[in-house]
Amino acid sequence: MAPTILIVGATGNTGRSVVETLPKLLESSNTLSDHRVIALTRSLDAPVACEFTKLPGVEVIEQNWVEITTDWLREHNVTRAFIAPHNNPNQFAEESTFHQAALEAGVKYVVRISTTAVNVRPDCAAYYPRSHWAIEALLDSPQFGALQWTSLQPNIFSQLWLSSAAGLIKQFRNTGEQGTLKLLAAEDAPTGIIDPADVGIFAAHLLVQDDTAAHNKARYVLNGPEDLTGLQIVALVEKHIGTRVENVIFKDLSIIDPYVEFRLAETKESRNVVSSIRHAVKPAWEGQCSASTTSKEVFTLAAPKRTPAEVLEDMLKE
């Protein structure tokens, strides 16, 4: 069986562009042109999964990644892997199980998606960045020395930051009414929001490196090509609706409430834990997530290109 690059979370917001980018990169590689790509999905009938089947050298497999074992990885001859884990409270248990299986199976290199860089610390008030910190500490340990890895720390995803802006524009176009523009963003804090597709493209470039040792144990901070403040989001909205936005609330966390209630209803997890997700956005309000924090290696391999205005345009087409 051909050596395999495994994509966990292939149909997600970052994994999709990893799968779409890899075939061309592998085709032009001097050392990895014999590798195939396995894209995992929870449903072979999903539209994105169906599109993947048209890509050369890509096999789509229906498999829940949290059930992947050492034997499964060996059976599919996985040598490199990408993983975009969930951010549920049991993330550490499930993601660490994957990495432990990868270590035993002899997987050589893993690229994983982390979260906002300044949050990845043991004392973060939000629960899931602590899990990312713990995963990185585990991978950093001597026991995992045989498994090379890179952790990508994108600060803020564009679609989350702009979702309420797109919603108001669509509502105004349909009804002529605005309602209140509720923004996660602070009024004047510059934030280098990034399209997840740009994160996936960068991950794909890492996965085809001849010398992955150069990126082993690296934590790369990713932002989009330009900063955006809350006031600039308001300006984008006004450009689209052709009039002044009447009511704006900055630093609004109400968009997070449905997620919290959904998690609690589905899993009966601790409200204290799940609701702590509200703390995750505070570094952006304090100006700690500007485009200036992007790691230099990002520009060398695959600099992010999608501007907030371009992302918003696409969101309005959906």
PDB file of C-alpha atoms in Angstrom:
ATOM      1  CA  MET A   1       0.000   0.000   0.000  1.00  0.00           C
ATOM      2  CA  ALA A   2       1.259   3.482  -0.868  1.00  0.00           C
ATOM      3  CA  PRO A   3       2.406   5.699   2.000  1.00  0.00           C
ATOM      4  CA  THR A   4      -0.456   7.872   3.172  1.00  0.00           C
ATOM      5  CA  ILE A   5      -1.072  11.391   4.402  1.00  0.00           C
ATOM      6  CA  LEU A   6      -4.134  11.241   6.642  1.00  0.00           C
ATOM      7  CA  ILE A   7      -6.465  14.249   6.958  1.00  0.00           C
ATOM      8  CA  VAL A   8      -8.593  14.233  10.116  1.00  0.00           C
ATOM      9  CA  GLY A   9     -11.387  16.781   9.943  1.00  0.00           C
ATOM     10  CA  ALA A  10     -11.191  16.816   6.152  1.00  0.00           C
ATOM     11  CA  THR A  11     -14.609  18.374   5.581  1.00  0.00           C
ATOM     12  CA  GLY A  12     -14.163  21.006   8.302  1.00  0.00           C
ATOM     13  CA  ASN A  13     -13.241  24.654   8.028  1.00  0.00           C
ATOM     14  CA  THR A  14      -9.475  24.077   7.820  1.00  0.00           C
ATOM     15  CA  GLY A  15      -9.290  20.472   6.613  1.00  0.00           C
ATOM     16  CA  ARG A  16     -11.100  21.107   3.352  1.00  0.00           C
ATOM     17  CA  SER A  17      -8.365  23.333   1.926  1.00  0.00           C
ATOM     18  CA  VAL A  18      -5.709  20.872   3.130  1.00  0.00           C
ATOM     19  CA  VAL A  19      -7.275  18.155   0.976  1.00  0.00           C
ATOM     20  CA  GLU A  20      -7.809  20.480  -1.983  1.00  0.00           C
ATOM     21  CA  THR A  21      -4.224  21.770  -1.879  1.00  0.00           C
ATOM     22  CA  LEU A  22      -2.284  18.543  -1.326  1.00  0.00           C
ATOM     23  CA  PRO A  23      -2.709  16.783  -4.719  1.00  0.00           C
ATOM     24  CA  LYS A  24      -0.881  19.482  -6.710  1.00  0.00           C
ATOM     25  CA  LEU A  25       1.822  19.823  -4.079  1.00  0.00           C
ATOM     26  CA  LEU A  26       2.399  16.057  -4.044  1.00  0.00           C
ATOM     27  CA  GLU A  27       2.477  15.901  -7.826  1.00  0.00           C
ATOM     28  CA  SER A  28       5.398  18.353  -7.924  1.00  0.00           C
ATOM     29  CA  SER A  29       7.230  16.843  -4.919  1.00  0.00           C
ATOM     30  CA  ASN A  30      10.541  15.102  -5.501  1.00  0.00           C
ATOM     31  CA  THR A  31      10.168  12.774  -2.519  1.00  0.00           C
ATOM     32  CA  LEU A  32       6.436  12.414  -1.837  1.00  0.00           C
ATOM     33  CA  SER A  33       4.923  11.971  -5.294  1.00  0.00           C
ATOM     34  CA  ASP A  34       4.121   8.328  -4.447  1.00  0.00           C
ATOM     35  CA  HIS A  35       1.995   9.323  -1.433  1.00  0.00           C
ATOM     36  CA  ARG A  36      -1.773   9.203  -1.430  1.00  0.00           C
ATOM     37  CA  VAL A  37      -4.217  11.218   0.665  1.00  0.00           C
ATOM     38  CA  ILE A  38      -6.941   9.768   2.882  1.00  0.00           C
ATOM     39  CA  ALA A  39      -9.668  12.253   3.757  1.00  0.00           C
ATOM     40  CA  LEU A  40     -11.838  11.218   6.687  1.00  0.00           C
ATOM     41  CA  THR A  41     -15.530  12.051   6.768  1.00  0.00           C
ATOM     42  CA  ARG A  42     -18.471  11.157   8.973  1.00  0.00           C
ATOM     43  CA  SER A  43     -20.643  10.702   5.854  1.00  0.00           C
ATOM     44  CA  LEU A  44     -19.618   9.664   2.363  1.00  0.00           C
ATOM     45  CA  ASP A  45     -22.784  11.368   1.098  1.00  0.00           C
ATOM     46  CA  ALA A  46     -21.751  14.795   2.372  1.00  0.00           C
ATOM     47  CA  PRO A  47     -21.387  17.282  -0.526  1.00  0.00           C
ATOM     48  CA  VAL A  48     -17.777  18.169   0.349  1.00  0.00           C
ATOM     49  CA  ALA A  49     -16.844  14.490   0.646  1.00  0.00           C
ATOM     50  CA  CYS A  50     -18.336  13.852  -2.786  1.00  0.00           C
ATOM     51  CA  GLU A  51     -16.213  16.662  -4.239  1.00  0.00           C
ATOM     52  CA  PHE A  52     -13.084  15.115  -2.748  1.00  0.00           C
ATOM     53  CA  THR A  53     -13.615  11.914  -4.739  1.00  0.00           C
ATOM     54  CA  LYS A  54     -12.883  13.906  -7.911  1.00  0.00           C
ATOM     55  CA  LEU A  55      -9.399  14.861  -6.725  1.00  0.00           C
ATOM     56  CA  PRO A  56      -6.455  12.774  -7.977  1.00  0.00           C
ATOM     57  CA  GLY A  57      -4.795  10.598  -5.382  1.00  0.00           C
ATOM     58  CA  VAL A  58      -7.456  11.249  -2.729  1.00  0.00           C
ATOM     59  CA  GLU A  59      -9.418   8.437  -1.082  1.00  0.00           C
ATOM     60  CA  VAL A  60     -12.412   9.371   1.067  1.00  0.00           C
ATOM     61  CA  ILE A  61     -13.103   7.088   4.019  1.00  0.00           C
ATOM     62  CA  GLU A  62     -16.023   7.168   6.440  1.00  0.00           C
ATOM     63  CA  GLN A  63     -14.346   6.891   9.823  1.00  0.00           C
ATOM     64  CA  ASN A  64     -14.777   8.525  13.224  1.00  0.00           C
ATOM     65  CA  TRP A  65     -11.266   9.731  14.028  1.00  0.00           C
ATOM     66  CA  VAL A  66     -11.648   9.255  17.775  1.00  0.00           C
ATOM     67  CA  GLU A  67     -11.894   5.489  17.131  1.00  0.00           C
ATOM     68  CA  ILE A  68      -8.662   5.315  15.122  1.00  0.00           C
ATOM     69  CA  THR A  69      -6.223   2.761  16.535  1.00  0.00           C
ATOM     70  CA  THR A  70      -2.565   1.907  16.069  1.00  0.00           C
ATOM     71  CA  ASP A  71      -3.551  -1.043  13.881  1.00  0.00           C
ATOM     72  CA  TRP A  72      -5.762   1.185  11.700  1.00  0.00           C
ATOM     73  CA  LEU A  73      -2.886   3.596  11.090  1.00  0.00           C
ATOM     74  CA  ARG A  74      -0.524   0.743  10.239  1.00  0.00           C
ATOM     75  CA  GLU A  75      -3.078  -0.915   7.966  1.00  0.00           C
ATOM     76  CA  HIS A  76      -3.418   2.305   5.952  1.00  0.00           C
ATOM     77  CA  ASN A  77       0.345   2.983   5.995  1.00  0.00           C
ATOM     78  CA  VAL A  78      -0.081   6.472   7.442  1.00  0.00           C
ATOM     79  CA  THR A  79       3.246   8.322   7.564  1.00  0.00           C
ATOM     80  CA  ARG A  80       2.013  11.899   7.999  1.00  0.00           C
ATOM     81  CA  ALA A  81      -1.223  13.325   9.359  1.00  0.00           C
ATOM     82  CA  PHE A  82      -3.240  16.493   9.801  1.00  0.00           C
ATOM     83  CA  ILE A  83      -5.704  16.824  12.657  1.00  0.00           C
ATOM     84  CA  ALA A  84      -8.210  19.556  13.429  1.00  0.00           C
ATOM     85  CA  PRO A  85      -9.618  18.388  16.783  1.00  0.00           C
ATOM     86  CA  HIS A  86     -12.939  19.408  18.305  1.00  0.00           C
ATOM     87  CA  ASN A  87     -12.967  21.794  21.261  1.00  0.00           C
ATOM     88  CA  ASN A  88     -15.239  19.826  23.576  1.00  0.00           C
ATOM     89  CA  PRO A  89     -14.186  19.258  27.210  1.00  0.00           C
ATOM     90  CA  ASN A  90     -12.998  15.728  26.369  1.00  0.00           C
ATOM     91  CA  GLN A  91     -10.619  16.999  23.674  1.00  0.00           C
ATOM     92  CA  PHE A  92      -7.455  16.091  25.571  1.00  0.00           C
ATOM     93  CA  ALA A  93      -8.527  12.504  26.162  1.00  0.00           C
ATOM     94  CA  GLU A  94      -9.502  11.899  22.543  1.00  0.00           C
ATOM     95  CA  GLU A  95      -6.752  13.832  20.788  1.00  0.00           C
ATOM     96  CA  SER A  96      -4.008  12.432  23.031  1.00  0.00           C
ATOM     97  CA  THR A  97      -5.293   8.924  22.259  1.00  0.00           C
ATOM     98  CA  PHE A  98      -4.862   9.686  18.543  1.00  0.00           C
ATOM     99  CA  HIS A  99      -1.295  10.913  19.040  1.00  0.00           C
ATOM    100  CA  GLN A 100      -0.436   7.927  21.213  1.00  0.00           C
ATOM    101  CA  ALA A 101      -1.678   5.618  18.454  1.00  0.00           C
ATOM    102  CA  ALA A 102       0.309   7.609  15.883  1.00  0.00           C
ATOM    103  CA  LEU A 103       3.462   7.238  17.976  1.00  0.00           C
ATOM    104  CA  GLU A 104       3.032   3.474  18.280  1.00  0.00           C
ATOM    105  CA  ALA A 105       2.197   3.119  14.591  1.00  0.00           C
ATOM    106  CA  GLY A 106       5.376   4.889  13.513  1.00  0.00           C
ATOM    107  CA  VAL A 107       3.705   7.950  12.010  1.00  0.00           C
ATOM    108  CA  LYS A 108       6.525  10.374  11.269  1.00  0.00           C
ATOM    109  CA  TYR A 109       4.890  13.819  11.335  1.00  0.00           C
ATOM    110  CA  VAL A 110       1.648  15.435  12.509  1.00  0.00           C
ATOM    111  CA  VAL A 111       0.327  18.928  11.843  1.00  0.00           C
ATOM    112  CA  ARG A 112      -2.404  19.923  14.281  1.00  0.00           C
ATOM    113  CA  ILE A 113      -4.728  22.900  14.646  1.00  0.00           C
ATOM    114  CA  SER A 114      -4.503  24.668  17.980  1.00  0.00           C
ATOM    115  CA  THR A 115      -6.158  27.974  18.937  1.00  0.00           C
ATOM    116  CA  THR A 116      -5.477  31.640  19.691  1.00  0.00           C
ATOM    117  CA  ALA A 117      -1.780  31.759  20.534  1.00  0.00           C
ATOM    118  CA  VAL A 118      -1.858  33.911  23.673  1.00  0.00           C
ATOM    119  CA  ASN A 119      -4.560  31.666  25.148  1.00  0.00           C
ATOM    120  CA  VAL A 120      -2.526  28.463  24.867  1.00  0.00           C
ATOM    121  CA  ARG A 121      -1.290  28.384  28.450  1.00  0.00           C
ATOM    122  CA  PRO A 122      -2.111  26.406  31.602  1.00  0.00           C
ATOM    123  CA  ASP A 123      -3.867  29.312  33.335  1.00  0.00           C
ATOM    124  CA  CYS A 124      -6.217  30.402  30.554  1.00  0.00           C
ATOM    125  CA  ALA A 125      -9.706  31.117  31.902  1.00  0.00           C
ATOM    126  CA  ALA A 126     -11.327  29.408  28.898  1.00  0.00           C
ATOM    127  CA  TYR A 127     -11.245  25.616  29.109  1.00  0.00           C
ATOM    128  CA  TYR A 128     -10.276  24.489  25.618  1.00  0.00           C
ATOM    129  CA  PRO A 129      -7.008  26.452  25.222  1.00  0.00           C
ATOM    130  CA  ARG A 130      -5.766  24.629  28.326  1.00  0.00           C
ATOM    131  CA  SER A 131      -6.419  21.355  26.470  1.00  0.00           C
ATOM    132  CA  HIS A 132      -4.348  22.596  23.536  1.00  0.00           C
ATOM    133  CA  TRP A 133      -1.567  23.568  25.931  1.00  0.00           C
ATOM    134  CA  ALA A 134      -1.694  20.122  27.499  1.00  0.00           C
ATOM    135  CA  ILE A 135      -1.553  18.382  24.097  1.00  0.00           C
ATOM    136  CA  GLU A 136       1.493  20.426  23.116  1.00  0.00           C
ATOM    137  CA  ALA A 137       3.148  19.624  26.455  1.00  0.00           C
ATOM    138  CA  LEU A 138       2.475  15.921  25.867  1.00  0.00           C
ATOM    139  CA  LEU A 139       3.957  16.061  22.362  1.00  0.00           C
ATOM    140  CA  ASP A 140       6.932  17.984  23.730  1.00  0.00           C
ATOM    141  CA  SER A 141       7.753  15.214  26.193  1.00  0.00           C
ATOM    142  CA  PRO A 142      10.763  12.908  25.654  1.00  0.00           C
ATOM    143  CA  GLN A 143       8.408   9.937  25.356  1.00  0.00           C
ATOM    144  CA  PHE A 144       7.005  11.391  22.118  1.00  0.00           C
ATOM    145  CA  GLY A 145      10.401  12.222  20.653  1.00  0.00           C
ATOM    146  CA  ALA A 146       9.935   9.887  17.674  1.00  0.00           C
ATOM    147  CA  LEU A 147       6.812  11.730  16.512  1.00  0.00           C
ATOM    148  CA  GLN A 148       7.575  15.048  14.839  1.00  0.00           C
ATOM    149  CA  TRP A 149       4.829  17.655  15.020  1.00  0.00           C
ATOM    150  CA  THR A 150       3.837  21.250  14.347  1.00  0.00           C
ATOM    151  CA  SER A 151       1.028  23.106  16.092  1.00  0.00           C
ATOM    152  CA  LEU A 152      -0.767  25.884  14.209  1.00  0.00           C
ATOM    153  CA  GLN A 153      -2.206  28.670  16.357  1.00  0.00           C
ATOM    154  CA  PRO A 154      -4.624  30.750  14.267  1.00  0.00           C
ATOM    155  CA  ASN A 155      -5.867  33.694  16.287  1.00  0.00           C
ATOM    156  CA  ILE A 156      -9.423  34.416  15.102  1.00  0.00           C
ATOM    157  CA  PHE A 157     -11.358  32.826  12.225  1.00  0.00           C
ATOM    158  CA  SER A 158     -12.878  35.379   9.856  1.00  0.00           C
ATOM    159  CA  GLN A 159     -16.286  33.759   9.503  1.00  0.00           C
ATOM    160  CA  LEU A 160     -16.882  33.827  13.266  1.00  0.00           C
ATOM    161  CA  TRP A 161     -15.810  37.469  13.532  1.00  0.00           C
ATOM    162  CA  LEU A 162     -17.968  38.550  10.568  1.00  0.00           C
ATOM    163  CA  SER A 163     -21.035  36.333  10.980  1.00  0.00           C
ATOM    164  CA  SER A 164     -23.265  38.988  12.544  1.00  0.00           C
ATOM    165  CA  ALA A 165     -22.195  41.541   9.947  1.00  0.00           C
ATOM    166  CA  ALA A 166     -23.166  39.175   7.131  1.00  0.00           C
ATOM    167  CA  GLY A 167     -26.459  38.440   8.889  1.00  0.00           C
ATOM    168  CA  LEU A 168     -27.397  42.112   9.159  1.00  0.00           C
ATOM    169  CA  ILE A 169     -26.555  42.783   5.520  1.00  0.00           C
ATOM    170  CA  LYS A 170     -28.691  39.867   4.372  1.00  0.00           C
ATOM    171  CA  GLN A 171     -31.560  40.953   6.609  1.00  0.00           C
ATOM    172  CA  PHE A 172     -31.399  44.522   5.289  1.00  0.00           C
ATOM    173  CA  ARG A 173     -31.401  43.327   1.685  1.00  0.00           C
ATOM    174  CA  ASN A 174     -34.415  41.105   2.323  1.00  0.00           C
ATOM    175  CA  THR A 175     -36.515  43.345   4.549  1.00  0.00           C
ATOM    176  CA  GLY A 176     -35.065  46.839   4.491  1.00  0.00           C
ATOM    177  CA  GLU A 177     -34.679  46.639   8.279  1.00  0.00           C
ATOM    178  CA  GLN A 178     -31.407  46.560  10.187  1.00  0.00           C
ATOM    179  CA  GLY A 179     -31.886  45.523  13.749  1.00  0.00           C
ATOM    180  CA  THR A 180     -28.822  45.834  15.987  1.00  0.00           C
ATOM    181  CA  LEU A 181     -25.354  44.958  14.734  1.00  0.00           C
ATOM    182  CA  LYS A 182     -23.858  42.809  17.504  1.00  0.00           C
ATOM    183  CA  LEU A 183     -20.127  42.331  17.089  1.00  0.00           C
ATOM    184  CA  LEU A 184     -17.691  40.121  18.957  1.00  0.00           C
ATOM    185  CA  ALA A 185     -15.023  42.640  18.012  1.00  0.00           C
ATOM    186  CA  ALA A 186     -13.964  45.546  20.177  1.00  0.00           C
ATOM    187  CA  GLU A 187     -14.451  49.007  18.735  1.00  0.00           C
ATOM    188  CA  ASP A 188     -10.811  49.896  18.099  1.00  0.00           C
ATOM    189  CA  ALA A 189      -8.664  46.787  18.753  1.00  0.00           C
ATOM    190  CA  PRO A 190      -6.821  45.632  15.595  1.00  0.00           C
ATOM    191  CA  THR A 191      -7.366  41.910  14.982  1.00  0.00           C
ATOM    192  CA  GLY A 192      -5.757  39.907  12.190  1.00  0.00           C
ATOM    193  CA  ILE A 193      -8.686  37.596  11.506  1.00  0.00           C
ATOM    194  CA  ILE A 194      -7.858  34.722   9.145  1.00  0.00           C
ATOM    195  CA  ASP A 195      -9.843  32.630   6.697  1.00  0.00           C
ATOM    196  CA  PRO A 196      -9.597  28.959   7.783  1.00  0.00           C
ATOM    197  CA  ALA A 197      -8.867  28.078   4.158  1.00  0.00           C
ATOM    198  CA  ASP A 198      -5.576  29.970   4.408  1.00  0.00           C
ATOM    199  CA  VAL A 199      -4.711  27.972   7.520  1.00  0.00           C
ATOM    200  CA  GLY A 200      -5.366  24.728   5.642  1.00  0.00           C
ATOM    201  CA  ILE A 201      -3.218  25.810   2.708  1.00  0.00           C
ATOM    202  CA  PHE A 202      -0.318  26.514   5.062  1.00  0.00           C
ATOM    203  CA  ALA A 203      -0.824  23.128   6.741  1.00  0.00           C
ATOM    204  CA  ALA A 204      -0.690  21.398   3.354  1.00  0.00           C
ATOM    205  CA  HIS A 205       2.645  23.052   2.586  1.00  0.00           C
ATOM    206  CA  LEU A 206       4.012  21.791   5.889  1.00  0.00           C
ATOM    207  CA  LEU A 207       2.823  18.253   5.182  1.00  0.00           C
ATOM    208  CA  VAL A 208       4.830  18.028   1.945  1.00  0.00           C
ATOM    209  CA  GLN A 209       8.102  19.365   3.315  1.00  0.00           C
ATOM    210  CA  ASP A 210      11.076  17.149   2.557  1.00  0.00           C
ATOM    211  CA  ASP A 211      12.632  18.089   5.886  1.00  0.00           C
ATOM    212  CA  THR A 212       9.902  18.140   8.517  1.00  0.00           C
ATOM    213  CA  ALA A 213      12.549  18.277  11.236  1.00  0.00           C
ATOM    214  CA  ALA A 214      12.928  21.983  10.494  1.00  0.00           C
ATOM    215  CA  HIS A 215       9.366  22.460  11.775  1.00  0.00           C
ATOM    216  CA  ASN A 216       9.386  19.882  14.564  1.00  0.00           C
ATOM    217  CA  LYS A 217       7.919  21.143  17.853  1.00  0.00           C
ATOM    218  CA  ALA A 218       7.150  24.506  16.248  1.00  0.00           C
ATOM    219  CA  ARG A 219       4.146  26.564  17.212  1.00  0.00           C
ATOM    220  CA  TYR A 220       3.225  28.901  14.384  1.00  0.00           C
ATOM    221  CA  VAL A 221       0.936  31.885  14.907  1.00  0.00           C
ATOM    222  CA  LEU A 222      -1.323  32.645  11.945  1.00  0.00           C
ATOM    223  CA  ASN A 223      -3.292  35.782  11.103  1.00  0.00           C
ATOM    224  CA  GLY A 224      -4.824  37.177   7.953  1.00  0.00           C
ATOM    225  CA  PRO A 225      -3.037  39.708   5.729  1.00  0.00           C
ATOM    226  CA  GLU A 226      -4.500  42.777   7.433  1.00  0.00           C
ATOM    227  CA  ASP A 227      -5.957  43.958  10.722  1.00  0.00           C
ATOM    228  CA  LEU A 228      -9.609  44.741  11.297  1.00  0.00           C
ATOM    229  CA  THR A 229     -11.277  46.725  14.077  1.00  0.00           C
ATOM    230  CA  GLY A 230     -14.912  46.753  15.095  1.00  0.00           C
ATOM    231  CA  LEU A 231     -15.327  50.198  13.560  1.00  0.00           C
ATOM    232  CA  GLN A 232     -13.935  48.877  10.274  1.00  0.00           C
ATOM    233  CA  ILE A 233     -16.501  46.061  10.334  1.00  0.00           C
ATOM    234  CA  VAL A 234     -19.211  48.702  10.706  1.00  0.00           C
ATOM    235  CA  ALA A 235     -17.757  50.521   7.699  1.00  0.00           C
ATOM    236  CA  LEU A 236     -17.850  47.315   5.634  1.00  0.00           C
ATOM    237  CA  VAL A 237     -21.493  46.790   6.536  1.00  0.00           C
ATOM    238  CA  GLU A 238     -22.389  50.376   5.645  1.00  0.00           C
ATOM    239  CA  LYS A 239     -20.706  49.968   2.273  1.00  0.00           C
ATOM    240  CA  HIS A 240     -22.888  46.953   1.527  1.00  0.00           C
ATOM    241  CA  ILE A 241     -26.204  48.377   2.725  1.00  0.00           C
ATOM    242  CA  GLY A 242     -25.600  51.888   1.405  1.00  0.00           C
ATOM    243  CA  THR A 243     -26.604  53.645   4.608  1.00  0.00           C
ATOM    244  CA  ARG A 244     -25.469  54.255   8.155  1.00  0.00           C
ATOM    245  CA  VAL A 245     -25.659  51.433  10.670  1.00  0.00           C
ATOM    246  CA  GLU A 246     -28.103  52.638  13.279  1.00  0.00           C
ATOM    247  CA  ASN A 247     -27.257  50.524  16.329  1.00  0.00           C
ATOM    248  CA  VAL A 248     -24.027  48.726  17.191  1.00  0.00           C
ATOM    249  CA  ILE A 249     -22.939  46.719  20.213  1.00  0.00           C
ATOM    250  CA  PHE A 250     -19.234  45.919  20.463  1.00  0.00           C
ATOM    251  CA  LYS A 251     -17.779  43.082  22.565  1.00  0.00           C
ATOM    252  CA  ASP A 252     -21.095  41.266  22.350  1.00  0.00           C
ATOM    253  CA  LEU A 253     -20.959  37.660  23.537  1.00  0.00           C
ATOM    254  CA  SER A 254     -24.549  36.701  22.785  1.00  0.00           C
ATOM    255  CA  ILE A 255     -23.414  34.800  19.671  1.00  0.00           C
ATOM    256  CA  ILE A 256     -21.704  32.318  22.011  1.00  0.00           C
ATOM    257  CA  ASP A 257     -24.795  31.603  24.107  1.00  0.00           C
ATOM    258  CA  PRO A 258     -26.445  29.208  21.583  1.00  0.00           C
ATOM    259  CA  TYR A 259     -23.247  27.157  21.423  1.00  0.00           C
ATOM    260  CA  VAL A 260     -23.105  26.873  25.203  1.00  0.00           C
ATOM    261  CA  GLU A 261     -26.734  25.815  25.456  1.00  0.00           C
ATOM    262  CA  PHE A 262     -26.328  23.327  22.607  1.00  0.00           C
ATOM    263  CA  ARG A 263     -23.328  21.710  24.279  1.00  0.00           C
ATOM    264  CA  LEU A 264     -25.126  21.470  27.597  1.00  0.00           C
ATOM    265  CA  ALA A 265     -28.281  19.996  26.063  1.00  0.00           C
ATOM    266  CA  GLU A 266     -26.387  17.433  23.996  1.00  0.00           C
ATOM    267  CA  THR A 267     -23.871  16.213  26.542  1.00  0.00           C
ATOM    268  CA  LYS A 268     -24.916  17.350  30.026  1.00  0.00           C
ATOM    269  CA  GLU A 269     -21.406  18.699  30.533  1.00  0.00           C
ATOM    270  CA  SER A 270     -20.516  21.183  33.253  1.00  0.00           C
ATOM    271  CA  ARG A 271     -21.988  24.642  32.677  1.00  0.00           C
ATOM    272  CA  ASN A 272     -19.048  26.119  34.564  1.00  0.00           C
ATOM    273  CA  VAL A 273     -16.626  24.520  32.103  1.00  0.00           C
ATOM    274  CA  VAL A 274     -18.487  25.063  28.836  1.00  0.00           C
ATOM    275  CA  SER A 275     -19.494  28.666  29.549  1.00  0.00           C
ATOM    276  CA  SER A 276     -15.847  29.586  30.221  1.00  0.00           C
ATOM    277  CA  ILE A 277     -15.461  29.737  26.434  1.00  0.00           C
ATOM    278  CA  ARG A 278     -16.585  33.360  26.769  1.00  0.00           C
ATOM    279  CA  HIS A 279     -13.150  34.264  28.126  1.00  0.00           C
ATOM    280  CA  ALA A 280     -11.381  33.154  24.940  1.00  0.00           C
ATOM    281  CA  VAL A 281     -12.050  36.368  23.034  1.00  0.00           C
ATOM    282  CA  LYS A 282     -10.578  38.777  25.582  1.00  0.00           C
ATOM    283  CA  PRO A 283      -7.010  38.852  24.154  1.00  0.00           C
ATOM    284  CA  ALA A 284      -8.447  40.111  20.864  1.00  0.00           C
ATOM    285  CA  TRP A 285     -10.201  42.933  22.709  1.00  0.00           C
ATOM    286  CA  GLU A 286      -6.864  43.838  24.280  1.00  0.00           C
ATOM    287  CA  GLY A 287      -5.110  44.062  20.892  1.00  0.00           C
ATOM    288  CA  GLN A 288      -3.012  40.921  21.380  1.00  0.00           C
ATOM    289  CA  CYS A 289      -4.152  39.239  18.153  1.00  0.00           C
ATOM    290  CA  SER A 290      -2.971  41.688  15.518  1.00  0.00           C
ATOM    291  CA  ALA A 291      -1.501  40.648  12.177  1.00  0.00           C
ATOM    292  CA  SER A 292       1.919  41.666  13.467  1.00  0.00           C
ATOM    293  CA  THR A 293       2.043  38.493  15.610  1.00  0.00           C
ATOM    294  CA  THR A 294       2.157  36.158  12.577  1.00  0.00           C
ATOM    295  CA  SER A 295       5.173  33.820  12.604  1.00  0.00           C
ATOM    296  CA  LYS A 296       7.783  34.583   9.953  1.00  0.00           C
ATOM    297  CA  GLU A 297       7.704  30.980   8.688  1.00  0.00           C
ATOM    298  CA  VAL A 298       4.107  31.497   7.593  1.00  0.00           C
ATOM    299  CA  PHE A 299       5.184  34.118   5.065  1.00  0.00           C
ATOM    300  CA  THR A 300       7.957  31.884   3.784  1.00  0.00           C
ATOM    301  CA  LEU A 301       5.783  28.831   3.058  1.00  0.00           C
ATOM    302  CA  ALA A 302       2.283  30.107   2.255  1.00  0.00           C
ATOM    303  CA  ALA A 303       1.321  33.606   3.336  1.00  0.00           C
ATOM    304  CA  PRO A 304      -2.412  34.091   4.070  1.00  0.00           C
ATOM    305  CA  LYS A 305      -4.113  36.058   1.296  1.00  0.00           C
ATOM    306  CA  ARG A 306      -7.828  36.366   1.996  1.00  0.00           C
ATOM    307  CA  THR A 307      -8.829  39.795   3.280  1.00  0.00           C
ATOM    308  CA  PRO A 308     -11.849  40.407   5.541  1.00  0.00           C
ATOM    309  CA  ALA A 309     -13.648  42.159   2.701  1.00  0.00           C
ATOM    310  CA  GLU A 310     -13.198  39.136   0.415  1.00  0.00           C
ATOM    311  CA  VAL A 311     -14.413  36.725   3.068  1.00  0.00           C
ATOM    312  CA  LEU A 312     -17.487  38.856   3.754  1.00  0.00           C
ATOM    313  CA  GLU A 313     -18.302  38.949   0.039  1.00  0.00           C
ATOM    314  CA  ASP A 314     -18.291  35.159  -0.079  1.00  0.00           C
ATOM    315  CA  MET A 315     -20.387  34.878   3.069  1.00  0.00           C
ATOM    316  CA  LEU A 316     -23.040  37.039   1.434  1.00  0.00           C
ATOM    317  CA  LYS A 317     -23.281  34.569  -1.467  1.00  0.00           C
ATOM    318  CA  GLU A 318     -24.187  31.687   0.820  1.00  0.00           C
TER     319      GLU A 318
END
